[in-house]
PDB file of C-alpha atoms in Angstrom:
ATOM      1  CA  UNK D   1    -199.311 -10.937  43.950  1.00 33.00           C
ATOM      2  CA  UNK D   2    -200.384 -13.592  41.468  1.00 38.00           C
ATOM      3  CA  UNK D   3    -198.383 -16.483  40.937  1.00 43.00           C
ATOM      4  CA  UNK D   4    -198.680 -19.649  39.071  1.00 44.00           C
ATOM      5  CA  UNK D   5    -200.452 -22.633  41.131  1.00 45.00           C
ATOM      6  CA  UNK D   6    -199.005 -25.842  41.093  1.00 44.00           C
ATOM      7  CA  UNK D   7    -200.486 -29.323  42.049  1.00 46.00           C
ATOM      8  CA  UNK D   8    -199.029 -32.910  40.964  1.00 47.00           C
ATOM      9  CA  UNK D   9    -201.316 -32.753  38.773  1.00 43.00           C
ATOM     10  CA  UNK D  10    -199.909 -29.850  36.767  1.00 45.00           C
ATOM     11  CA  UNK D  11    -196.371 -31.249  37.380  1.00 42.00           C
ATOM     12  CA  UNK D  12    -197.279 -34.378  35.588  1.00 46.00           C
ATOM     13  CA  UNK D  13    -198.100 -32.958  32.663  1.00 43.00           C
ATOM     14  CA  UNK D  14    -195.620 -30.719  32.355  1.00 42.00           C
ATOM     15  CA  UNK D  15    -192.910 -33.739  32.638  1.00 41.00           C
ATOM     16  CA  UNK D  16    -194.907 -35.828  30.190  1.00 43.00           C
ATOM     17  CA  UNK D  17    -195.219 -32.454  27.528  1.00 49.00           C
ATOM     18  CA  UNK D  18    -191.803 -31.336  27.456  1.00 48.00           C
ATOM     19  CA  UNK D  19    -191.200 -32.968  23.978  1.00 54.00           C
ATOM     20  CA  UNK D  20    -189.895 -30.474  21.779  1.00 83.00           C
ATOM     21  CA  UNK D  21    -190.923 -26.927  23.569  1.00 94.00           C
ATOM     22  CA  UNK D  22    -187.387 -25.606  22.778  1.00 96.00           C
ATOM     23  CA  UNK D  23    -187.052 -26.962  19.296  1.00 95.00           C
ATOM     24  CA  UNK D  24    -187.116 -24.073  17.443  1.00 97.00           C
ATOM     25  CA  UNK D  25    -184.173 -22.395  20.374  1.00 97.00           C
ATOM     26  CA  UNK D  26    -181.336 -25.045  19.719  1.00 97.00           C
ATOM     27  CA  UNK D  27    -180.287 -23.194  16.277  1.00 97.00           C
ATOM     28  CA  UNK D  28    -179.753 -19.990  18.269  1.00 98.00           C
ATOM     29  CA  UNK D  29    -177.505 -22.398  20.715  1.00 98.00           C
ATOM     30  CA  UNK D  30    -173.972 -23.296  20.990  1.00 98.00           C
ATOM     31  CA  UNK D  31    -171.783 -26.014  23.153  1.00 98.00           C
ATOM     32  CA  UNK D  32    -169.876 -23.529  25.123  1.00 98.00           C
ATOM     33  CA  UNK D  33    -173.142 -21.361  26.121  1.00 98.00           C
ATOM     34  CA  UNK D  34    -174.338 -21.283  30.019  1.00 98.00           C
ATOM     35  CA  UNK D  35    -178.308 -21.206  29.785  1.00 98.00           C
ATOM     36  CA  UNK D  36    -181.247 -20.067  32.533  1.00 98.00           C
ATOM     37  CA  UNK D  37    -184.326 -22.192  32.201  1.00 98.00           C
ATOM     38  CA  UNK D  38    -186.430 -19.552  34.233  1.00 98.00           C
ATOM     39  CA  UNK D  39    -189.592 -21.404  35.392  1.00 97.00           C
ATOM     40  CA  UNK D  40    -188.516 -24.860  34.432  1.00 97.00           C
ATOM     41  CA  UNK D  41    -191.051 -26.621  36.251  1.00 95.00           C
ATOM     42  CA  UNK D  42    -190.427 -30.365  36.729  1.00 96.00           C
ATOM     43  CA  UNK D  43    -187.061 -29.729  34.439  1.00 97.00           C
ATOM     44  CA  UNK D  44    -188.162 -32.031  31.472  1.00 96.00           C
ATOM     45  CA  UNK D  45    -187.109 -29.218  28.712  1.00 96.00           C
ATOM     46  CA  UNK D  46    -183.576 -28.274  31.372  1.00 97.00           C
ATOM     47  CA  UNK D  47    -182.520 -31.898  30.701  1.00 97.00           C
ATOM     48  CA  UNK D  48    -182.892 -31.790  27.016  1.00 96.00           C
ATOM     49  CA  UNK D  49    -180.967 -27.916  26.602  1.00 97.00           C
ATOM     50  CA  UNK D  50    -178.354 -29.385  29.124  1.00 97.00           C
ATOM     51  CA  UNK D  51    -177.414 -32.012  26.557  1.00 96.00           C
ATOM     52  CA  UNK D  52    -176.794 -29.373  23.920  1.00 96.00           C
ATOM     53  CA  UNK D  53    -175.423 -26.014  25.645  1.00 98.00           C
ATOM     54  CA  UNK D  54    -172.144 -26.303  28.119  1.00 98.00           C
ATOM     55  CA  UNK D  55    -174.351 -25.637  31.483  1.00 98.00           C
ATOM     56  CA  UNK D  56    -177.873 -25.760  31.938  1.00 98.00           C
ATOM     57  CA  UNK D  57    -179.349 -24.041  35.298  1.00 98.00           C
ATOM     58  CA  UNK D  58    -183.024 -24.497  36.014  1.00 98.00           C
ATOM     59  CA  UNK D  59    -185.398 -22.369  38.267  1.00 98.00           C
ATOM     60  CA  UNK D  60    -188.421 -22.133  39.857  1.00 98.00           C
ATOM     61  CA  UNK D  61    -190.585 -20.677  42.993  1.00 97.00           C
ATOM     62  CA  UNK D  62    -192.386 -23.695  43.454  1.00 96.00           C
ATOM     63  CA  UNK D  63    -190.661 -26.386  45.478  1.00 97.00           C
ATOM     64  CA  UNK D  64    -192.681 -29.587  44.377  1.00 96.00           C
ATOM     65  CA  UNK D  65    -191.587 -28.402  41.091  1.00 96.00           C
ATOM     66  CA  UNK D  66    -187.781 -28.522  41.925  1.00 98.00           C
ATOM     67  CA  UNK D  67    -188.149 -31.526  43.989  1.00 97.00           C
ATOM     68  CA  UNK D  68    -189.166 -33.700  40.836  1.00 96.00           C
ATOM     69  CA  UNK D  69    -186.532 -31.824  38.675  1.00 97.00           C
ATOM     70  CA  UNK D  70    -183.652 -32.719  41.251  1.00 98.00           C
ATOM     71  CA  UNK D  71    -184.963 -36.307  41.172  1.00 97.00           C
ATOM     72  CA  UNK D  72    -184.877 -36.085  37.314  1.00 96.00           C
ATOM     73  CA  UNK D  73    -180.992 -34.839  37.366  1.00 97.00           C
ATOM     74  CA  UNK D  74    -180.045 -37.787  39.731  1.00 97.00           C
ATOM     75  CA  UNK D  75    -181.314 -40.249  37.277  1.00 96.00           C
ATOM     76  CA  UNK D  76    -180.238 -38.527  34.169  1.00 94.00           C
ATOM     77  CA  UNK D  77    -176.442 -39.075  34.915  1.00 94.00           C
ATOM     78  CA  UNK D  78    -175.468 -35.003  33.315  1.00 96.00           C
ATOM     79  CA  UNK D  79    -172.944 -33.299  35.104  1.00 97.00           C
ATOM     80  CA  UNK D  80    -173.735 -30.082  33.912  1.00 98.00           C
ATOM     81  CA  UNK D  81    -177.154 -29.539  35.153  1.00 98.00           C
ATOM     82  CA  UNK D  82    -178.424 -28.043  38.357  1.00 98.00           C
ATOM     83  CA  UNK D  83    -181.781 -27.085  39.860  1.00 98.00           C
ATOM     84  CA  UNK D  84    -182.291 -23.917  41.997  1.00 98.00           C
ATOM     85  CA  UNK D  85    -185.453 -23.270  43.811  1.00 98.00           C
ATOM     86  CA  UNK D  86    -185.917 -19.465  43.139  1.00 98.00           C
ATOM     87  CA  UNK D  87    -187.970 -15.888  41.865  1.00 98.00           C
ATOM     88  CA  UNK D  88    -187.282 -15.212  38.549  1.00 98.00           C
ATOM     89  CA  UNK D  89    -188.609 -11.808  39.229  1.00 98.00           C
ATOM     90  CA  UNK D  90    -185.525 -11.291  41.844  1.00 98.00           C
ATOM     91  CA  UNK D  91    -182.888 -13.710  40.891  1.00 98.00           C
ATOM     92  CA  UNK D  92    -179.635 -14.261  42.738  1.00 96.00           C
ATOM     93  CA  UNK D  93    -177.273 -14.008  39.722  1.00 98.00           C
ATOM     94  CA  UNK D  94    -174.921 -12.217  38.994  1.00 98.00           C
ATOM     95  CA  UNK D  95    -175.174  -9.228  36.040  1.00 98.00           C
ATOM     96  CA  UNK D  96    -174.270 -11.180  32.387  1.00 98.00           C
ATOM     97  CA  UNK D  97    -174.055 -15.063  33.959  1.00 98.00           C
ATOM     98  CA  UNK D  98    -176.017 -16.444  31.072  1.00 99.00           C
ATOM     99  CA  UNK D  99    -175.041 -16.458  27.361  1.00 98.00           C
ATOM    100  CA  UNK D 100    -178.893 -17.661  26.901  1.00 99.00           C
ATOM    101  CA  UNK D 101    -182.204 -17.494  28.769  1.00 98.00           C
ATOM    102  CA  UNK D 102    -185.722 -20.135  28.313  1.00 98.00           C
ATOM    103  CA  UNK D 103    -188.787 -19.262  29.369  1.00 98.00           C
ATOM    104  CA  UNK D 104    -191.834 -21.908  28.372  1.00 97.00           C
ATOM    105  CA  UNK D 105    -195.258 -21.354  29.625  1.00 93.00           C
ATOM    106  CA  UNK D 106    -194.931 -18.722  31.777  1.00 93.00           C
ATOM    107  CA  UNK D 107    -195.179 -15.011  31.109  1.00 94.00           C
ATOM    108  CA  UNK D 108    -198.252 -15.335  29.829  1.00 90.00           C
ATOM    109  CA  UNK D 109    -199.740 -16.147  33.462  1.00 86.00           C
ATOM    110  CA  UNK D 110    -197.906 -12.632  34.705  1.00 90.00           C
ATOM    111  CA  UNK D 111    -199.632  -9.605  35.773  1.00 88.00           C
ATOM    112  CA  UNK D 112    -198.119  -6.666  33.662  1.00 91.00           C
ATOM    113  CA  UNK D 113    -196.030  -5.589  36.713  1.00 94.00           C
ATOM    114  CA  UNK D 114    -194.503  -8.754  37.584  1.00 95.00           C
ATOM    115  CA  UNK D 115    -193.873  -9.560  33.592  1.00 96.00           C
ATOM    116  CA  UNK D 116    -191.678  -5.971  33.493  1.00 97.00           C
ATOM    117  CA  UNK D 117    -190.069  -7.359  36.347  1.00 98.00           C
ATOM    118  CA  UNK D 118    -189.418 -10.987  35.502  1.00 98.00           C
ATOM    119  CA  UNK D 119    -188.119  -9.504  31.618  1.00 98.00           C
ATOM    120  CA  UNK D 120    -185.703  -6.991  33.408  1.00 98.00           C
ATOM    121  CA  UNK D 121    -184.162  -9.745  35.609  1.00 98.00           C
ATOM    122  CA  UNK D 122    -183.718 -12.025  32.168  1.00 98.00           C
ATOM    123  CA  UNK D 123    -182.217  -9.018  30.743  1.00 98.00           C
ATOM    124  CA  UNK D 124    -179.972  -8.432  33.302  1.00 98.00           C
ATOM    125  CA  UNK D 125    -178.534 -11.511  33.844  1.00 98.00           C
ATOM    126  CA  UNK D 126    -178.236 -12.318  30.280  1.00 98.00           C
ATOM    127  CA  UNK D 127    -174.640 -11.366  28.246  1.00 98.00           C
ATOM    128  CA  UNK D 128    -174.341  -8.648  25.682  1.00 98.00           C
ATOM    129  CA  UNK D 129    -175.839 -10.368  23.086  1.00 98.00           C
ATOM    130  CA  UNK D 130    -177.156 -13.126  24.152  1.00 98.00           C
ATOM    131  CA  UNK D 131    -180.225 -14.892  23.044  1.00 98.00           C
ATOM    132  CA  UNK D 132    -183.894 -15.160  24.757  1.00 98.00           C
ATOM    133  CA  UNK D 133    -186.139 -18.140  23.748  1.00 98.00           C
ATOM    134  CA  UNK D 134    -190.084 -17.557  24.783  1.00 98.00           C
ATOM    135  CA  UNK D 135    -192.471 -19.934  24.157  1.00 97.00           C
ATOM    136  CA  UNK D 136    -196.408 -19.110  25.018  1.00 96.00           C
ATOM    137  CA  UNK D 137    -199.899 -20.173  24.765  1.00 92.00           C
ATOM    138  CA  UNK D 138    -202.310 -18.512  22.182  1.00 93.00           C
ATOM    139  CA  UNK D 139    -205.804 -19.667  23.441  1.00 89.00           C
ATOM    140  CA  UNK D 140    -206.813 -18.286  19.637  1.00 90.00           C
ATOM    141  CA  UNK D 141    -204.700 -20.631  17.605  1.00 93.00           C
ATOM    142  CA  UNK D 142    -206.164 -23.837  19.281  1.00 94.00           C
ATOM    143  CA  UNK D 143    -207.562 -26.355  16.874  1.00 97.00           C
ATOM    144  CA  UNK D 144    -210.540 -28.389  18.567  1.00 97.00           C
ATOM    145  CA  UNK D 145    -212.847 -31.074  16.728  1.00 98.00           C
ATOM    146  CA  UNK D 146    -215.802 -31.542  17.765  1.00 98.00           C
ATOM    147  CA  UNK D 147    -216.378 -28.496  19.406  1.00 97.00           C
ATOM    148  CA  UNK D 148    -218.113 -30.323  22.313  1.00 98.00           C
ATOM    149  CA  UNK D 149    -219.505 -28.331  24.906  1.00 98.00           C
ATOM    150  CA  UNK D 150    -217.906 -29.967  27.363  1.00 98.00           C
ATOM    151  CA  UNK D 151    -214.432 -29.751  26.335  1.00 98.00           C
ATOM    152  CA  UNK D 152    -215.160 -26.218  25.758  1.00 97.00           C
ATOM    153  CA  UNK D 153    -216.117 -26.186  29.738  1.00 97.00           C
ATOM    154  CA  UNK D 154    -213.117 -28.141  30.683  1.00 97.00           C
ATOM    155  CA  UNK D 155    -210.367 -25.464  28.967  1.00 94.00           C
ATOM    156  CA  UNK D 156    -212.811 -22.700  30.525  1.00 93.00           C
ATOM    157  CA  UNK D 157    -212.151 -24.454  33.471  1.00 93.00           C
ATOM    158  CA  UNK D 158    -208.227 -24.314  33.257  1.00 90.00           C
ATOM    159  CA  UNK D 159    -208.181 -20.293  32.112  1.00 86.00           C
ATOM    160  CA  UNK D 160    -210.292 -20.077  35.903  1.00 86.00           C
ATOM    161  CA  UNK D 161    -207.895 -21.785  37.993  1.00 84.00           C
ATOM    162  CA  UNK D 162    -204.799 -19.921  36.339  1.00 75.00           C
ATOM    163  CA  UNK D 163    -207.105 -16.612  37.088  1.00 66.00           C
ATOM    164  CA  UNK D 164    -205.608 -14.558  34.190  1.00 58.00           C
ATOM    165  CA  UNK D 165    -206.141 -11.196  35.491  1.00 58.00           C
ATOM    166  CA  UNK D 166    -205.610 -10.092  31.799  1.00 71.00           C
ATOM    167  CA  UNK D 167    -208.310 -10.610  29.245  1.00 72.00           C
ATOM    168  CA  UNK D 168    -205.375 -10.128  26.548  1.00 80.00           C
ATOM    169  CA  UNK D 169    -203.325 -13.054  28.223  1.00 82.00           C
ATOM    170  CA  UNK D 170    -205.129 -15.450  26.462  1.00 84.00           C
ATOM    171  CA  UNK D 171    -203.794 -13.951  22.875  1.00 90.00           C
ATOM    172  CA  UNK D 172    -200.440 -13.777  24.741  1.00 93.00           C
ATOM    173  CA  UNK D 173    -198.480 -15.487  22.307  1.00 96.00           C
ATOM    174  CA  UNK D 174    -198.804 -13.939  19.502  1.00 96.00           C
ATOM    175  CA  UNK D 175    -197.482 -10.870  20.842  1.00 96.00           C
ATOM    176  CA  UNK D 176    -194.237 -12.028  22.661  1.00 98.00           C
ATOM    177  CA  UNK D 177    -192.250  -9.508  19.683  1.00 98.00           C
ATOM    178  CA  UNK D 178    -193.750  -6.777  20.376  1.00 97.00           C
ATOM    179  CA  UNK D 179    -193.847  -7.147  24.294  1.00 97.00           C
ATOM    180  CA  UNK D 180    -189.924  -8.101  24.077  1.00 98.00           C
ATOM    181  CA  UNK D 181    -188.709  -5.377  21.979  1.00 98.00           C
ATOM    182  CA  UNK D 182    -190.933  -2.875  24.501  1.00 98.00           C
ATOM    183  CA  UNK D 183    -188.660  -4.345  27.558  1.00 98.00           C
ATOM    184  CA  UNK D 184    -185.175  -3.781  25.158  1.00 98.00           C
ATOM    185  CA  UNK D 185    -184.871  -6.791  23.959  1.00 98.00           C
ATOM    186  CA  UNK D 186    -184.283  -7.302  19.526  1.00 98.00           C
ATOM    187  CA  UNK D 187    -186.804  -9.758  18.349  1.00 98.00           C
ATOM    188  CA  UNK D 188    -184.706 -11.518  15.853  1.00 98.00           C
ATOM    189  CA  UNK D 189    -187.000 -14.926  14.903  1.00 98.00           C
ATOM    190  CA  UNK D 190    -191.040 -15.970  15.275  1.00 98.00           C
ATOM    191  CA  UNK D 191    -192.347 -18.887  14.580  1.00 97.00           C
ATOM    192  CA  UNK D 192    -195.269 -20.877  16.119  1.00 96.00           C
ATOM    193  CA  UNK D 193    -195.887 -24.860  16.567  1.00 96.00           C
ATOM    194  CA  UNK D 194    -198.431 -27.308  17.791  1.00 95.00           C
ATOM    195  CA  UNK D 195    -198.992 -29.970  20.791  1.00 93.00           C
ATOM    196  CA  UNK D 196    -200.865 -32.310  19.063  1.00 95.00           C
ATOM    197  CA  UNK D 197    -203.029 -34.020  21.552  1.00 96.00           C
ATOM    198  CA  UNK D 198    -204.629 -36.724  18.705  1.00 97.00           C
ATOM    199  CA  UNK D 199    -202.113 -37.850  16.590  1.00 96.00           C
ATOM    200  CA  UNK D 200    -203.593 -41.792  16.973  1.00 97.00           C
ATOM    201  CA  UNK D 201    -205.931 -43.101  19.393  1.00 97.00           C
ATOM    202  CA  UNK D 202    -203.057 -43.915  21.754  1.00 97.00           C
ATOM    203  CA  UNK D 203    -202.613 -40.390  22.021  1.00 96.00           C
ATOM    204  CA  UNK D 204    -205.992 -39.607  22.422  1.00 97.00           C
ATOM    205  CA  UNK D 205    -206.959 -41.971  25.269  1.00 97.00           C
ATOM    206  CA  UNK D 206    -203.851 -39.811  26.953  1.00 96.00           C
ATOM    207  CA  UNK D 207    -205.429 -36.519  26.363  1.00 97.00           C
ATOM    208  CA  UNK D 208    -208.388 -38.048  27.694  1.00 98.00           C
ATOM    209  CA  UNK D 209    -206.614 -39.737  30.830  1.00 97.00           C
ATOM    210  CA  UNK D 210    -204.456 -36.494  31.387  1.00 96.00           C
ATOM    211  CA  UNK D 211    -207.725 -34.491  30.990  1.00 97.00           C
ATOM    212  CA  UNK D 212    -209.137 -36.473  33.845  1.00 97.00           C
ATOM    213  CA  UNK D 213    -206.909 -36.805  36.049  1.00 96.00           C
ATOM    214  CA  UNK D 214    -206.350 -32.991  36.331  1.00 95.00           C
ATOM    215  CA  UNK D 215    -209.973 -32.257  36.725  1.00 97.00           C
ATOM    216  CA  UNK D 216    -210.510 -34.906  39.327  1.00 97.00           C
ATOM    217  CA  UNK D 217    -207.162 -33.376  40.921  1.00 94.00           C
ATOM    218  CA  UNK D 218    -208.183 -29.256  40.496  1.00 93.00           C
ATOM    219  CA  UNK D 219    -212.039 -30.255  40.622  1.00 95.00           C
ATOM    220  CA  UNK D 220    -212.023 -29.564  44.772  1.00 96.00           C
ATOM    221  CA  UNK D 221    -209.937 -26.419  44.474  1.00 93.00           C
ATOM    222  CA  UNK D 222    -211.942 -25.156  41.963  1.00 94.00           C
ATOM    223  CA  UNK D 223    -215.014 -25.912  43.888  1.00 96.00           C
ATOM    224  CA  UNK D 224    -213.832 -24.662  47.215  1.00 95.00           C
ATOM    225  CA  UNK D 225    -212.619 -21.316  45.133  1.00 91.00           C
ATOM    226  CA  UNK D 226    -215.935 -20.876  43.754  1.00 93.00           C
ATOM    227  CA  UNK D 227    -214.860 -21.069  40.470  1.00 92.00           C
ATOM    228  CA  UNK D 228    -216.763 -24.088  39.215  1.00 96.00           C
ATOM    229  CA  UNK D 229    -219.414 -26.723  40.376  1.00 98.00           C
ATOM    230  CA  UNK D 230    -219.181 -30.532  40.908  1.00 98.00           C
ATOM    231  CA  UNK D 231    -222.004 -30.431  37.803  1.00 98.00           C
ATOM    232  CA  UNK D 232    -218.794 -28.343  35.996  1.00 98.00           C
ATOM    233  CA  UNK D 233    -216.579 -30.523  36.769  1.00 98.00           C
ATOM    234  CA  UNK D 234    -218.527 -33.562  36.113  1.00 98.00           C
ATOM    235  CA  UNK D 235    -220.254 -31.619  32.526  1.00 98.00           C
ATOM    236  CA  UNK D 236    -216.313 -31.538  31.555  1.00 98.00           C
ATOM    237  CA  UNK D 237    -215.122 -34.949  32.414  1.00 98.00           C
ATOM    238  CA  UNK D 238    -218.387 -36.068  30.025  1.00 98.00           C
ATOM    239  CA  UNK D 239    -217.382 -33.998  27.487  1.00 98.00           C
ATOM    240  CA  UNK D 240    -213.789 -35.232  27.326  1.00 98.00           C
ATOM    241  CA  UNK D 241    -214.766 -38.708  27.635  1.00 98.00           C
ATOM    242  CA  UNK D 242    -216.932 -38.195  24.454  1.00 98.00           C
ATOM    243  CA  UNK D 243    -214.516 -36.443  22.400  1.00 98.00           C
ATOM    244  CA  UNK D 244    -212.286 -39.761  22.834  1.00 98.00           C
ATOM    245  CA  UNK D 245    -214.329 -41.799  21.207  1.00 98.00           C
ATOM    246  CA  UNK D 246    -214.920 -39.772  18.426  1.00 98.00           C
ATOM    247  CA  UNK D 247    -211.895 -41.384  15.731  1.00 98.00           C
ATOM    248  CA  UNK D 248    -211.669 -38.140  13.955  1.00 98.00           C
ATOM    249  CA  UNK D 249    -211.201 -36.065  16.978  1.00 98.00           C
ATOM    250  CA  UNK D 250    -208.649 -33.524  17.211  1.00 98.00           C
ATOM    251  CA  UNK D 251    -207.335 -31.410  19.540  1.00 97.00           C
ATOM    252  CA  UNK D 252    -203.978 -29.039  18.475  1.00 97.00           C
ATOM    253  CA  UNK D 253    -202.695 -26.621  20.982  1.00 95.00           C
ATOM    254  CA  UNK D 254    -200.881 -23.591  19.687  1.00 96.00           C
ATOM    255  CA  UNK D 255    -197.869 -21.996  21.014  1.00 96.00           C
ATOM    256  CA  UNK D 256    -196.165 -19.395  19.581  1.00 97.00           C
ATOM    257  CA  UNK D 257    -192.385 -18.484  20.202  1.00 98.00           C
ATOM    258  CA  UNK D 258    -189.839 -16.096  20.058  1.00 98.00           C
ATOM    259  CA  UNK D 259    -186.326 -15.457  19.729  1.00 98.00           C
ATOM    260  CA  UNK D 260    -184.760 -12.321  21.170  1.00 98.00           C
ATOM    261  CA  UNK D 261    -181.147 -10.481  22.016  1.00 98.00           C
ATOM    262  CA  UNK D 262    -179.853  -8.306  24.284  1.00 98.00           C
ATOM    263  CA  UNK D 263    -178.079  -5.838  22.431  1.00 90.00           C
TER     264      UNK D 263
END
């Protein structure tokens, strides 16, 4: 079965992106609501929900992931948020536990079979009524200037190591609706939204640092994988490095979103 890799890498990112991933969810929220963050990584986006909905309960598989979450809940002083190392595709709750459901940057990495599962379990656990927020990746909507053939490489590079075994994942976004409202859920909002990656040149030497440092950290897996060379890896840290000192560079990252109910 295919599942998401992690490295620390990938969980620094994630904990320096979380920025507003759920904005466009918090309308659909209320104080007294008991939320799932299913997948919630290094729980970056849990913290911010938790200050906004009653109780806030983040999970995921991978247990570097949790560890940094649990460190982020001792440190963030909220009483009503908790971190549960666990498959979304099988979780432990109980029928209708959660008035509202999160999941950012993950189904699009599924394999069709594990997706029907993961949306049945969200389904299940979710009230009557209550709301699901998706947020994925639609490789199609990404804005990149120049089109450098390294960077090109490098975000080739990522798609590998995340082995989508769906050519179709990559327009994954864009079709969260329609792949709801086939697992019975009511799409009842869609929207889309950038990361913007070059907003100054502060924030594009960190695209360029965060760029590096996750190729120097995936470079050996990749390698020992077979899927990339050290003149890949090294052709994609060049490219990067050039797109940063290009002052008109930009680099926008689409993610589309979704807002769903049970009925």
């Amino acid at each position: 079965m295919q599942t998401t890799r992690y490295d620390s890498s990938v969980v620094a990112f994630q904990q320096k992106r979380g920025g507003d991933s759920a904005a466009f969810f918090v309308p659909f929220l209320t104080a007294d609501m008991v939320l799932l963050d299913a997948g919630c990584g290094p729980g970056t986006i849990t913290a911010d929900l938790a200050g906004i909905v009653g109780k806030a309960v983040g999970i995921d598989i991978e247990p570097n992931a949790i560890a940094a979450a649990n460190r982020l809940a001792a440190c963030s002083g909220l009483t009503n948020l908790t971190f549960i190392e666990a498959d979304m595709t099988a979780l432990t709750f109980d029928d209708a536990s959660f008035d509202a459901v999160f999941v950012h940057a993950v189904l699009y990495h599924q394999s069709p079979p594990k997706l029907t599962r993961t949306l049945a379990e969200a389904r299940r656990v979710l009230k009557p009524g209550g709301v699901l927020g998706t947020r994925d990746a639609d490789v199609g909507g990404n804005i990149l200037h120049p089109e450098l053939d390294g960077v090109r490489l490098a975000l080739d590079l990522w798609q590998r190591w995340y082995e989508h075994e769906d050519p179709a994942a990559l327009h994954f976004g864009r079709r969260q609706s329609s792949i709801l409202r086939a697992h019975a859920f009511t799409p009842v909002w869609a929207g889309a939204s950038y990361v913007n990656h070059s907003a100054d040149a502060v924030s594009r030497k960190e695209a360029v640092a965060d760029a590096r440092r996750s190729l120097l950290g995936l470079g050996p897996q990749l390698v020992g994988k077979g899927l990339a060379t050290d003149d890949d890896i090294q052709a994609a840290l060049a490219g990067w490095d050039a797109w940063g000192r290009d002052p008109d560079a930009v680099y926008f990252r689409c993610r589309c979103e979704c807002v769903a109910r049970r009925d």
